[in-house]
């Protein structure tokens, strides 16, 4: 029963605190997630935690969010679960300690697919790049994804058009798993043109996000999401990207 209380508490905090929510994360580490959720609801928190939660703390939708996730075949994976990728996400804690912005690990992850999140990330490489990619760039991304899959590696990317989509498809064609990290709710197919691809990824790998069901994509969420793409693998490959791009941001997060 206590374990489910912790899951509900994390679902609540994921709803009320926009990631990466470092103040909330440190508060959870200090007092425990159930107590942290209670104090957030009551508004009995520090200024830093209040700044991250005050506008949404009245949204008590944990049960509804878990049902909405279940409706699309998804679940909430939390640090208390055996499949939580603690080792993969540890560098985010270390980066935050060094003052790197937007580097706190997620409070939980909404996951669609039957694979083990920690298991799939044991041997993983992130492959990212431009949405408006050249034909050659798309070919190379697919070849890299295919080659990694054939060597038993999981390909992690962001499911976008261009390089990301080709890397995912290359991994699937290579017979391996792939993980798509979204910047929106787990019940959203974004981009819409990749809804079938996302379904295939969920069958053979996982679709992952820290945003609760119903959350729309937004520019700042892609930048925050990129830290997860970087952290979830042993290395990040940028196939092709503009001078100022999300892929370059992911590479910087990896560094």
Coordinates of N, CA and C in Angstrom, one line a residue:
X1 N 0.8 -1.2 0.0 CA 0.0 0.0 0.0 C 0.9 1.3 0.0
X2 N 2.0 1.2 0.8 CA 2.8 2.4 0.9 C 3.5 2.7 -0.5
X3 N 3.8 1.6 -1.2 CA 4.4 1.7 -2.5 C 3.5 2.5 -3.4
X4 N 2.2 2.1 -3.4 CA 1.3 2.8 -4.3 C 1.0 4.2 -3.9
X5 N 1.2 4.5 -2.6 CA 1.1 5.9 -2.1 C 2.2 6.7 -2.7
X6 N 3.4 6.1 -2.8 CA 4.5 6.8 -3.4 C 4.3 7.0 -4.9
X7 N 3.7 6.1 -5.6 CA 3.5 6.3 -7.0 C 2.5 7.4 -7.2
X8 N 1.4 7.4 -6.4 CA 0.4 8.5 -6.5 C 1.0 9.9 -6.2
X9 N 1.9 9.9 -5.2 CA 2.6 11.1 -4.8 C 3.5 11.6 -6.0
X10 N 4.2 10.7 -6.6 CA 5.0 11.2 -7.7 C 4.2 11.6 -8.9
X11 N 3.1 10.9 -9.2 CA 2.2 11.4 -10.2 C 1.7 12.8 -10.0
X12 N 1.3 13.0 -8.7 CA 0.9 14.4 -8.3 C 2.0 15.4 -8.6
X13 N 3.2 15.1 -8.1 CA 4.3 16.1 -8.3 C 4.7 16.3 -9.8
X14 N 4.6 15.3 -10.6 CA 4.8 15.4 -12.0 C 3.8 16.3 -12.7
X15 N 2.6 16.3 -12.1 CA 1.5 17.2 -12.7 C 1.7 18.6 -12.2
X16 N 2.1 18.9 -11.0 CA 2.1 20.2 -10.5 C 3.5 20.9 -10.7
X17 N 4.6 20.2 -10.9 CA 5.9 20.8 -11.1 C 6.4 20.6 -12.5
X18 N 6.6 21.7 -13.2 CA 7.2 21.7 -14.6 C 8.6 21.2 -14.5
X19 N 9.0 20.1 -15.2 CA 10.4 19.7 -15.1 C 11.3 20.7 -15.7
X20 N 12.6 20.7 -15.2 CA 13.2 19.6 -14.3 C 12.9 19.8 -12.8
X21 N 12.4 20.9 -12.3 CA 11.9 21.0 -10.9 C 13.0 20.6 -9.9
X22 N 14.1 21.2 -9.9 CA 15.2 20.7 -9.1 C 14.9 21.0 -7.6
X23 N 14.2 22.1 -7.3 CA 13.9 22.4 -5.9 C 12.9 21.3 -5.3
X24 N 12.0 20.9 -6.1 CA 11.0 19.8 -5.7 C 11.8 18.5 -5.6
X25 N 12.7 18.2 -6.5 CA 13.4 17.0 -6.4 C 14.3 16.9 -5.2
X26 N 14.9 18.0 -4.8 CA 15.8 18.0 -3.6 C 14.9 17.9 -2.3
X27 N 13.7 18.5 -2.4 CA 12.8 18.4 -1.3 C 12.3 17.0 -1.1
X28 N 12.0 16.3 -2.2 CA 11.7 14.9 -2.1 C 12.8 14.1 -1.4
X29 N 14.0 14.3 -1.8 CA 15.1 13.6 -1.2 C 15.3 13.9 0.3
X30 N 14.8 15.1 0.7 CA 15.0 15.4 2.1 C 13.9 14.8 3.0
X31 N 12.6 14.9 2.5 CA 11.5 14.5 3.4 C 10.8 13.2 2.9
X32 N 11.1 12.7 1.8 CA 10.3 11.6 1.2 C 9.2 12.1 0.3
X33 N 8.9 11.3 -0.7 CA 8.0 11.7 -1.7 C 6.5 11.9 -1.2
X34 N 6.1 11.0 -0.3 CA 4.7 11.2 0.2 C 4.6 12.4 1.0
X35 N 5.5 12.7 1.9 CA 5.5 13.9 2.7 C 5.6 15.1 1.9
X36 N 6.5 15.1 0.9 CA 6.7 16.2 0.0 C 5.4 16.6 -0.7
X37 N 4.7 15.6 -1.2 CA 3.5 15.8 -1.9 C 2.5 16.5 -1.0
X38 N 2.4 16.0 0.2 CA 1.4 16.5 1.2 C 1.7 18.0 1.5
X39 N 3.0 18.3 1.7 CA 3.3 19.7 2.1 C 3.2 20.6 0.9
X40 N 3.4 20.1 -0.3 CA 3.2 20.9 -1.5 C 1.7 21.2 -1.6
X41 N 0.8 20.2 -1.5 CA -0.6 20.5 -1.5 C -1.1 21.5 -0.5
X42 N -0.5 21.5 0.7 CA -0.8 22.4 1.7 C -0.2 23.8 1.6
X43 N 0.8 23.9 0.7 CA 1.5 25.1 0.5 C 2.5 25.4 1.6
X44 N 2.9 24.4 2.3 CA 3.9 24.6 3.5 C 5.3 24.2 3.0
X45 N 5.8 25.0 2.1 CA 7.1 24.7 1.5 C 8.0 25.9 1.4
X46 N 9.2 25.7 1.0 CA 10.1 26.8 0.9 C 9.8 27.7 -0.4
X47 N 10.4 28.8 -0.5 CA 10.1 29.7 -1.6 C 10.5 29.0 -2.9
X48 N 11.6 28.3 -2.9 CA 12.1 27.6 -4.1 C 11.1 26.6 -4.6
X49 N 10.6 25.7 -3.7 CA 9.6 24.7 -4.0 C 8.3 25.4 -4.4
X50 N 7.9 26.4 -3.7 CA 6.6 27.1 -4.0 C 6.7 27.7 -5.4
X51 N 7.9 28.2 -5.8 CA 8.0 28.8 -7.2 C 7.7 27.8 -8.3
X52 N 8.0 26.5 -8.0 CA 7.9 25.5 -9.0 C 6.5 24.8 -8.9
X53 N 5.7 25.1 -7.9 CA 4.5 24.3 -7.7 C 3.2 25.2 -7.4
X54 N 3.4 26.4 -7.0 CA 2.2 27.2 -6.4 C 1.1 27.3 -7.4
X55 N 1.4 27.5 -8.7 CA 0.4 27.7 -9.7 C -0.4 26.5 -10.0
X56 N 0.1 25.3 -9.7 CA -0.6 24.0 -10.0 C -0.9 23.1 -8.8
X57 N -0.5 23.5 -7.7 CA -0.6 22.6 -6.5 C -2.0 22.1 -6.2
X58 N -3.0 22.9 -6.7 CA -4.4 22.5 -6.5 C -4.9 21.4 -7.5
X59 N -4.0 21.0 -8.4 CA -4.4 20.0 -9.4 C -4.1 18.6 -8.9
X60 N -5.1 18.0 -8.2 CA -4.9 16.7 -7.7 C -5.5 15.6 -8.6
X61 N -4.7 15.3 -9.6 CA -5.2 14.4 -10.7 C -4.4 13.1 -10.8
X62 N -3.8 12.7 -9.7 CA -2.9 11.5 -9.8 C -3.7 10.3 -10.3
X63 N -4.8 10.0 -9.7 CA -5.6 8.9 -10.2 C -6.0 9.0 -11.6
X64 N -6.5 10.2 -12.0 CA -6.9 10.4 -13.4 C -5.7 10.2 -14.4
X65 N -4.5 10.7 -14.0 CA -3.4 10.5 -14.9 C -3.0 9.1 -15.0
X66 N -3.0 8.3 -13.9 CA -2.7 6.9 -14.0 C -3.7 6.1 -14.9
X67 N -4.9 6.5 -14.8 CA -6.0 5.8 -15.6 C -5.8 6.2 -17.1
X68 N -5.5 7.5 -17.4 CA -5.3 8.0 -18.7 C -4.1 7.3 -19.4
X69 N -3.0 7.1 -18.6 CA -1.8 6.4 -19.1 C -2.2 4.9 -19.4
X70 N -2.9 4.3 -18.4 CA -3.3 2.9 -18.6 C -4.1 2.7 -19.9
X71 N -4.9 3.7 -20.2 CA -5.8 3.6 -21.3 C -5.0 3.5 -22.6
X72 N -3.8 4.0 -22.7 CA -3.0 4.0 -23.9 C -1.9 2.9 -23.8
X73 N -2.0 2.1 -22.8 CA -1.0 1.0 -22.6 C 0.2 1.5 -21.9
X74 N 0.2 2.6 -21.1 CA 1.4 3.1 -20.5 C 1.3 2.9 -19.0
X75 N 2.4 3.2 -18.3 CA 2.5 3.1 -16.9 C 3.5 4.2 -16.4
X76 N 3.4 4.4 -15.1 CA 4.4 5.4 -14.4 C 5.5 4.6 -13.8
X77 N 6.7 4.8 -14.2 CA 7.9 4.1 -13.6 C 8.5 5.1 -12.7
X78 N 8.8 4.7 -11.5 CA 9.3 5.6 -10.4 C 10.5 5.0 -9.8
X79 N 11.3 5.9 -9.1 CA 12.6 5.4 -8.5 C 12.4 4.2 -7.6
X80 N 11.2 4.0 -7.1 CA 11.0 2.8 -6.2 C 10.9 1.5 -7.0
X81 N 10.8 1.6 -8.3 CA 10.6 0.4 -9.2 C 12.0 -0.2 -9.5
X82 N 12.0 -1.5 -9.7 CA 13.2 -2.2 -10.1 C 13.7 -1.8 -11.5
X83 N 12.8 -1.4 -12.4 CA 13.2 -1.0 -13.7 C 13.6 0.5 -13.8
X84 N 13.7 1.2 -12.7 CA 14.1 2.6 -12.8 C 15.6 2.7 -13.2
X85 N 15.9 3.5 -14.2 CA 17.3 3.5 -14.7 C 18.2 4.4 -13.8
X86 N 18.4 4.1 -12.6 CA 19.1 5.0 -11.6 C 20.5 5.2 -12.1
X87 N 21.2 4.2 -12.6 CA 22.6 4.4 -13.0 C 22.7 5.4 -14.2
X88 N 21.8 5.2 -15.2 CA 21.8 6.1 -16.4 C 21.5 7.5 -16.0
X89 N 20.7 7.8 -15.0 CA 20.3 9.1 -14.7 C 21.2 9.8 -13.6
X90 N 22.1 9.0 -13.0 CA 23.0 9.6 -12.0 C 23.8 10.8 -12.5
X91 N 24.3 10.8 -13.7 CA 25.0 12.0 -14.2 C 24.2 13.3 -14.1
X92 N 22.9 13.2 -14.2 CA 22.1 14.4 -14.1 C 22.3 15.0 -12.7
X93 N 22.3 14.1 -11.6 CA 22.5 14.6 -10.3 C 23.9 15.3 -10.1
X94 N 24.9 14.6 -10.7 CA 26.2 15.1 -10.6 C 26.4 16.5 -11.4
X95 N 25.7 16.6 -12.5 CA 25.7 17.8 -13.3 C 25.1 18.9 -12.6
X96 N 24.0 18.6 -11.9 CA 23.3 19.7 -11.1 C 24.2 20.2 -10.0
X97 N 24.9 19.3 -9.4 CA 25.8 19.6 -8.3 C 26.9 20.6 -8.8
X98 N 27.2 20.5 -10.1 CA 28.3 21.4 -10.7 C 27.7 22.6 -11.2
X99 N 26.3 22.8 -11.1 CA 25.7 24.1 -11.5 C 25.2 24.1 -12.9
X100 N 25.1 22.9 -13.5 CA 24.6 22.8 -14.9 C 23.1 23.0 -14.9
X101 N 22.6 24.0 -15.6 CA 21.1 24.3 -15.6 C 20.3 23.2 -16.2
X102 N 19.1 23.0 -15.8 CA 18.1 22.1 -16.3 C 18.7 20.6 -16.3
X103 N 19.4 20.3 -15.2 CA 20.0 19.0 -15.2 C 19.5 18.0 -14.2
X104 N 18.4 18.4 -13.4 CA 17.9 17.5 -12.4 C 17.2 16.3 -13.0
X105 N 17.4 15.1 -12.4 CA 16.7 13.9 -13.0 C 15.2 14.0 -12.8
X106 N 14.4 13.2 -13.6 CA 13.0 13.3 -13.5 C 12.5 12.7 -12.2
X107 N 11.3 13.1 -11.7 CA 10.7 12.6 -10.5 C 10.0 11.2 -10.8
X108 N 9.8 10.9 -12.1 CA 9.2 9.7 -12.5 C 9.1 9.8 -14.1
X109 N 8.8 8.6 -14.7 CA 8.8 8.6 -16.2 C 7.5 7.8 -16.6
X110 N 6.7 8.4 -17.4 CA 5.6 7.7 -18.0 C 6.2 6.9 -19.2
X111 N 5.8 5.6 -19.2 CA 6.5 4.7 -20.2 C 5.4 3.9 -20.9
X112 N 5.5 3.8 -22.2 CA 4.6 2.9 -23.0 C 5.4 1.8 -23.7
X113 N 5.1 0.6 -23.5 CA 5.8 -0.5 -24.0 C 6.1 -1.5 -22.9
X114 N 6.3 -2.8 -23.3 CA 6.5 -3.8 -22.3 C 7.9 -4.1 -21.8
X115 N 8.9 -3.5 -22.5 CA 10.3 -3.7 -22.1 C 10.6 -3.0 -20.8
X116 N 11.7 -3.5 -20.2 CA 12.3 -2.9 -18.9 C 13.1 -1.7 -19.3
X117 N 12.7 -0.6 -18.7 CA 13.4 0.7 -19.0 C 14.9 0.6 -18.6
X118 N 15.2 0.1 -17.4 CA 16.6 0.0 -17.0 C 17.4 -1.0 -17.9
X119 N 16.7 -2.1 -18.3 CA 17.3 -3.1 -19.1 C 17.7 -2.6 -20.5
X120 N 16.7 -1.9 -21.1 CA 17.0 -1.3 -22.4 C 18.1 -0.3 -22.4
X121 N 18.3 0.4 -21.3 CA 19.3 1.5 -21.3 C 20.7 1.0 -20.8
X122 N 20.8 -0.3 -20.5 CA 22.1 -0.8 -20.1 C 23.2 -0.6 -21.2
X123 N 22.7 -0.9 -22.5 CA 23.6 -0.7 -23.6 C 22.8 0.2 -24.6
X124 N 23.1 1.5 -24.6 CA 22.3 2.4 -25.4 C 23.2 3.5 -26.0
X125 N 22.8 4.0 -27.1 CA 23.4 5.2 -27.8 C 22.3 6.1 -28.3
X126 N 22.5 7.4 -28.1 CA 21.5 8.4 -28.6 C 21.9 8.8 -29.9
X127 N 21.0 8.9 -30.9 CA 21.2 9.4 -32.2 C 20.3 10.5 -32.5
X128 N 20.7 11.7 -32.8 CA 19.9 12.8 -32.9 C 20.3 13.7 -34.1
X129 N 19.5 14.6 -34.5 CA 19.9 15.5 -35.6 C 18.7 16.3 -36.1
X130 N 19.0 17.0 -37.3 CA 18.0 18.0 -37.8 C 16.7 17.4 -38.2
X131 N 15.7 18.1 -38.0 CA 14.4 17.8 -38.6 C 14.4 17.9 -40.1
X132 N 14.9 19.1 -40.6 CA 15.0 19.3 -42.0 C 16.4 18.8 -42.5
X133 N 16.5 17.5 -42.5 CA 17.7 16.8 -42.8 C 17.9 16.6 -44.3
X134 N 19.1 16.4 -44.7 CA 19.3 16.1 -46.1 C 19.1 14.6 -46.4
X135 N 18.9 14.2 -47.6 CA 18.7 12.8 -47.9 C 19.9 12.0 -47.5
X136 N 21.1 12.5 -47.6 CA 22.3 11.8 -47.2 C 22.3 11.6 -45.6
X137 N 21.9 12.7 -44.9 CA 21.9 12.6 -43.5 C 20.9 11.6 -43.0
X138 N 19.7 11.5 -43.6 CA 18.7 10.5 -43.3 C 19.2 9.1 -43.5
X139 N 19.9 8.9 -44.6 CA 20.5 7.6 -45.0 C 21.5 7.2 -43.9
X140 N 22.4 8.2 -43.5 CA 23.4 7.9 -42.5 C 22.8 7.5 -41.2
X141 N 21.7 8.3 -40.8 CA 21.1 8.0 -39.5 C 20.5 6.6 -39.5
X142 N 19.8 6.2 -40.6 CA 19.2 4.9 -40.7 C 20.3 3.8 -40.6
X143 N 21.4 4.1 -41.3 CA 22.5 3.1 -41.2 C 23.1 3.0 -39.8
X144 N 23.3 4.1 -39.1 CA 23.8 4.1 -37.8 C 22.8 3.3 -36.9
X145 N 21.5 3.7 -37.0 CA 20.5 3.0 -36.1 C 20.5 1.5 -36.4
X146 N 20.6 1.1 -37.6 CA 20.6 -0.3 -38.0 C 21.9 -1.0 -37.5
X147 N 23.0 -0.4 -37.6 CA 24.3 -1.0 -37.2 C 24.3 -1.1 -35.7
X148 N 23.8 -0.1 -34.9 CA 23.8 -0.2 -33.5 C 22.9 -1.4 -33.0
X149 N 21.7 -1.5 -33.7 CA 20.8 -2.5 -33.3 C 21.4 -3.9 -33.6
X150 N 22.1 -4.1 -34.7 CA 22.7 -5.3 -35.0 C 23.8 -5.7 -34.0
X151 N 24.3 -4.7 -33.3 CA 25.3 -5.0 -32.3 C 24.8 -5.0 -30.9
X152 N 23.5 -5.1 -30.8 CA 22.8 -5.3 -29.5 C 22.7 -4.0 -28.7
X153 N 22.7 -2.9 -29.4 CA 22.6 -1.6 -28.7 C 21.1 -1.1 -28.8
X154 N 20.6 -0.4 -27.8 CA 19.4 0.3 -27.9 C 19.6 1.7 -28.5
X155 N 18.8 2.1 -29.4 CA 18.9 3.5 -30.0 C 17.9 4.4 -29.3
X156 N 18.4 5.5 -28.8 CA 17.6 6.5 -28.1 C 17.5 7.7 -29.0
X157 N 16.3 8.2 -29.2 CA 16.1 9.5 -29.9 C 14.8 10.1 -29.6
X158 N 14.5 11.2 -30.3 CA 13.3 12.0 -29.9 C 12.1 11.9 -30.8
X159 N 12.1 11.0 -31.7 CA 10.9 10.7 -32.6 C 10.5 11.8 -33.5
X160 N 11.4 12.8 -33.7 CA 11.1 13.9 -34.6 C 11.2 13.5 -36.0
X161 N 10.7 14.3 -36.9 CA 11.0 14.1 -38.4 C 12.5 14.2 -38.6
X162 N 12.9 13.7 -39.8 CA 14.3 13.8 -40.1 C 15.2 12.8 -39.5
X163 N 16.3 13.2 -38.9 CA 17.3 12.3 -38.4 C 16.7 11.3 -37.3
X164 N 15.9 11.9 -36.4 CA 15.4 11.1 -35.3 C 14.6 9.9 -35.8
X165 N 13.6 10.2 -36.7 CA 12.8 9.2 -37.2 C 13.6 8.1 -38.0
X166 N 14.6 8.5 -38.7 CA 15.4 7.6 -39.5 C 16.2 6.7 -38.6
X167 N 16.7 7.2 -37.5 CA 17.5 6.4 -36.5 C 16.6 5.4 -35.9
X168 N 15.4 5.8 -35.5 CA 14.4 4.8 -34.9 C 14.1 3.7 -35.9
X169 N 13.8 4.1 -37.2 CA 13.4 3.1 -38.2 C 14.6 2.2 -38.5
X170 N 15.8 2.7 -38.5 CA 17.0 1.9 -38.7 C 17.2 0.9 -37.7
X171 N 16.9 1.3 -36.4 CA 17.0 0.3 -35.3 C 16.0 -0.8 -35.4
X172 N 14.8 -0.4 -35.8 CA 13.7 -1.4 -35.9 C 14.0 -2.3 -37.1
X173 N 14.5 -1.8 -38.2 CA 14.8 -2.6 -39.3 C 16.0 -3.6 -39.0
X174 N 16.8 -3.1 -38.1 CA 18.0 -4.0 -37.6 C 17.6 -5.0 -36.6
X175 N 16.3 -5.1 -36.3 CA 15.8 -6.1 -35.3 C 16.1 -5.8 -33.9
X176 N 16.4 -4.5 -33.6 CA 16.7 -4.1 -32.2 C 15.7 -3.2 -31.6
X177 N 15.8 -3.0 -30.3 CA 14.8 -2.1 -29.7 C 15.3 -0.6 -29.8
X178 N 14.3 0.3 -29.6 CA 14.6 1.7 -29.7 C 13.7 2.4 -28.7
X179 N 14.2 3.5 -28.1 CA 13.5 4.3 -27.1 C 13.3 5.7 -27.7
X180 N 12.0 6.1 -27.7 CA 11.6 7.5 -28.1 C 11.3 8.3 -26.9
X181 N 11.9 9.4 -26.7 CA 11.7 10.3 -25.5 C 10.9 11.5 -26.0
X182 N 9.7 11.7 -25.5 CA 8.8 12.8 -26.0 C 8.9 14.0 -25.1
X183 N 8.4 15.1 -25.7 CA 8.3 16.4 -25.0 C 6.9 16.8 -24.8
X184 N 6.0 15.8 -24.6 CA 4.6 15.9 -24.4 C 4.1 14.8 -23.6
X185 N 2.8 14.7 -23.4 CA 2.2 13.6 -22.6 C 2.3 12.3 -23.3
X186 N 2.3 11.2 -22.6 CA 2.5 9.9 -23.1 C 1.3 9.5 -24.0
X187 N 0.2 10.2 -23.9 CA -1.0 9.9 -24.7 C -1.1 10.7 -26.0
X188 N 0.0 11.5 -26.2 CA 0.1 12.4 -27.4 C 1.0 11.7 -28.4
X189 N 0.6 11.7 -29.7 CA 1.5 11.3 -30.7 C 2.1 12.5 -31.4
X190 N 3.3 12.8 -31.1 CA 3.9 14.0 -31.7 C 5.3 13.7 -32.2
X191 N 5.6 14.0 -33.5 CA 4.6 14.6 -34.4 C 3.5 13.6 -34.8
X192 N 2.4 14.2 -35.2 CA 1.2 13.3 -35.6 C 1.6 12.4 -36.7
X193 N 2.4 12.8 -37.6 CA 2.8 12.0 -38.7 C 3.6 10.8 -38.3
X194 N 4.1 10.7 -37.1 CA 4.9 9.6 -36.6 C 4.1 8.7 -35.6
X195 N 2.7 8.8 -35.6 CA 1.9 8.0 -34.7 C 2.1 6.5 -34.9
X196 N 2.2 6.1 -36.2 CA 2.4 4.7 -36.5 C 3.8 4.3 -36.0
X197 N 4.8 5.1 -36.3 CA 6.2 4.8 -35.9 C 6.2 4.7 -34.4
X198 N 5.6 5.6 -33.6 CA 5.6 5.5 -32.2 C 4.9 4.2 -31.7
X199 N 3.9 3.8 -32.4 CA 3.3 2.5 -32.0 C 4.2 1.3 -32.2
X200 N 5.0 1.4 -33.3 CA 6.0 0.3 -33.6 C 7.1 0.4 -32.5
X201 N 7.5 1.6 -32.2 CA 8.6 1.7 -31.1 C 8.1 1.1 -29.8
X202 N 6.8 1.4 -29.5 CA 6.3 0.8 -28.2 C 6.2 -0.7 -28.2
X203 N 6.0 -1.3 -29.4 CA 5.9 -2.8 -29.5 C 7.3 -3.4 -29.3
X204 N 8.4 -2.7 -29.8 CA 9.7 -3.3 -29.8 C 10.6 -2.7 -28.8
X205 N 10.2 -1.5 -28.3 CA 11.1 -0.8 -27.3 C 10.2 -0.1 -26.4
X206 N 10.4 1.2 -26.2 CA 9.7 2.0 -25.3 C 9.5 3.5 -25.8
X207 N 8.3 4.0 -25.4 CA 8.1 5.5 -25.6 C 8.1 6.0 -24.2
X208 N 8.8 7.1 -24.0 CA 9.0 7.6 -22.6 C 8.8 9.1 -22.6
X209 N 8.3 9.6 -21.4 CA 8.2 11.1 -21.2 C 8.1 11.3 -19.7
X210 N 8.5 12.5 -19.3 CA 8.3 12.9 -17.9 C 7.0 13.8 -17.7
X211 N 6.4 14.1 -18.8 CA 5.2 14.9 -18.8 C 3.9 14.1 -18.7
X212 N 3.0 14.6 -17.8 CA 1.8 13.8 -17.5 C 0.9 13.8 -18.7
X213 N -0.1 12.8 -18.8 CA -1.0 12.7 -19.9 C -1.7 14.0 -20.2
X214 N -1.9 14.3 -21.5 CA -2.6 15.5 -21.9 C -1.7 16.7 -22.1
X215 N -0.4 16.7 -21.7 CA 0.5 17.8 -21.8 C 0.9 18.0 -23.2
X216 N 0.6 19.2 -23.8 CA 1.0 19.5 -25.2 C 2.5 19.8 -25.3
X217 N 3.0 19.5 -26.5 CA 4.4 19.9 -26.7 C 4.6 21.4 -26.7
X218 N 5.8 21.8 -26.3 CA 6.2 23.3 -26.3 C 7.7 23.4 -26.4
X219 N 8.1 24.5 -27.0 CA 9.5 24.7 -27.3 C 10.4 24.4 -26.1
X220 N 10.1 25.0 -24.9 CA 10.9 24.8 -23.7 C 11.0 23.3 -23.3
X221 N 9.9 22.6 -23.6 CA 9.9 21.2 -23.2 C 10.8 20.3 -24.0
X222 N 11.0 20.7 -25.2 CA 12.0 20.0 -26.1 C 13.4 20.1 -25.5
X223 N 13.7 21.4 -25.1 CA 15.1 21.6 -24.5 C 15.3 20.8 -23.2
X224 N 14.2 20.8 -22.4 CA 14.3 20.0 -21.1 C 14.4 18.5 -21.4
X225 N 13.6 18.1 -22.4 CA 13.6 16.7 -22.8 C 15.0 16.2 -23.3
X226 N 15.7 17.1 -23.9 CA 17.0 16.7 -24.5 C 18.0 16.2 -23.5
X227 N 17.9 16.7 -22.2 CA 18.8 16.2 -21.2 C 18.6 14.7 -20.9
X228 N 17.3 14.2 -21.1 CA 17.0 12.8 -20.9 C 17.6 12.0 -22.0
X229 N 17.5 12.5 -23.3 CA 18.0 11.7 -24.4 C 19.5 11.6 -24.2
X230 N 20.2 12.6 -23.7 CA 21.6 12.6 -23.5 C 22.0 11.6 -22.4
X231 N 21.2 11.7 -21.3 CA 21.5 10.9 -20.1 C 21.3 9.4 -20.2
X232 N 20.3 9.1 -21.0 CA 19.8 7.7 -21.1 C 20.8 6.8 -21.9
X233 N 21.9 7.3 -22.3 CA 22.8 6.4 -23.2 C 24.2 6.7 -22.8
X234 N 25.1 5.8 -23.3 CA 26.5 5.9 -23.1 C 27.2 7.0 -23.9
X235 N 26.5 7.4 -25.0 CA 27.1 8.4 -25.9 C 26.0 9.0 -26.8
X236 N 26.3 10.1 -27.3 CA 25.3 10.8 -28.2 C 26.0 11.1 -29.5
X237 N 25.3 10.7 -30.6 CA 25.8 10.9 -32.0 C 24.9 12.0 -32.6
X238 N 25.5 13.1 -33.0 CA 24.7 14.1 -33.8 C 25.1 13.8 -35.3
X239 N 24.1 13.4 -36.1 CA 24.3 13.0 -37.5 C 24.5 14.3 -38.3
X240 N 23.5 15.2 -38.1 CA 23.5 16.4 -39.0 C 22.6 17.4 -38.2
X241 N 23.1 18.6 -38.1 CA 22.3 19.6 -37.3 C 22.8 21.0 -37.7
X242 N 21.9 22.0 -37.5 CA 22.2 23.4 -37.7 C 23.0 23.9 -36.6
X243 N 23.6 25.1 -36.8 CA 24.5 25.7 -35.8 C 23.7 26.0 -34.5
X244 N 22.5 26.4 -34.6 CA 21.6 26.6 -33.4 C 20.5 25.6 -33.5
X245 N 20.5 24.5 -32.8 CA 19.5 23.5 -33.0 C 19.3 22.7 -31.7
X246 N 18.2 22.0 -31.6 CA 18.0 21.1 -30.5 C 19.0 20.0 -30.4
X247 N 19.5 19.5 -31.6 CA 20.5 18.4 -31.6 C 21.8 18.9 -30.9
X248 N 22.2 20.2 -31.3 CA 23.4 20.7 -30.6 C 23.2 20.9 -29.1
X249 N 22.0 21.2 -28.7 CA 21.6 21.3 -27.3 C 21.8 20.0 -26.6
X250 N 21.3 18.9 -27.3 CA 21.5 17.5 -26.8 C 22.9 17.2 -26.6
X251 N 23.7 17.5 -27.6 CA 25.2 17.2 -27.5 C 25.8 18.0 -26.4
X252 N 25.4 19.2 -26.1 CA 25.9 20.0 -25.0 C 25.5 19.3 -23.7
X253 N 24.3 18.8 -23.6 CA 23.8 18.1 -22.4 C 24.6 16.9 -22.2
X254 N 24.9 16.2 -23.3 CA 25.8 15.0 -23.2 C 27.1 15.3 -22.6
X255 N 27.7 16.4 -23.1 CA 29.0 16.8 -22.6 C 29.0 17.1 -21.1

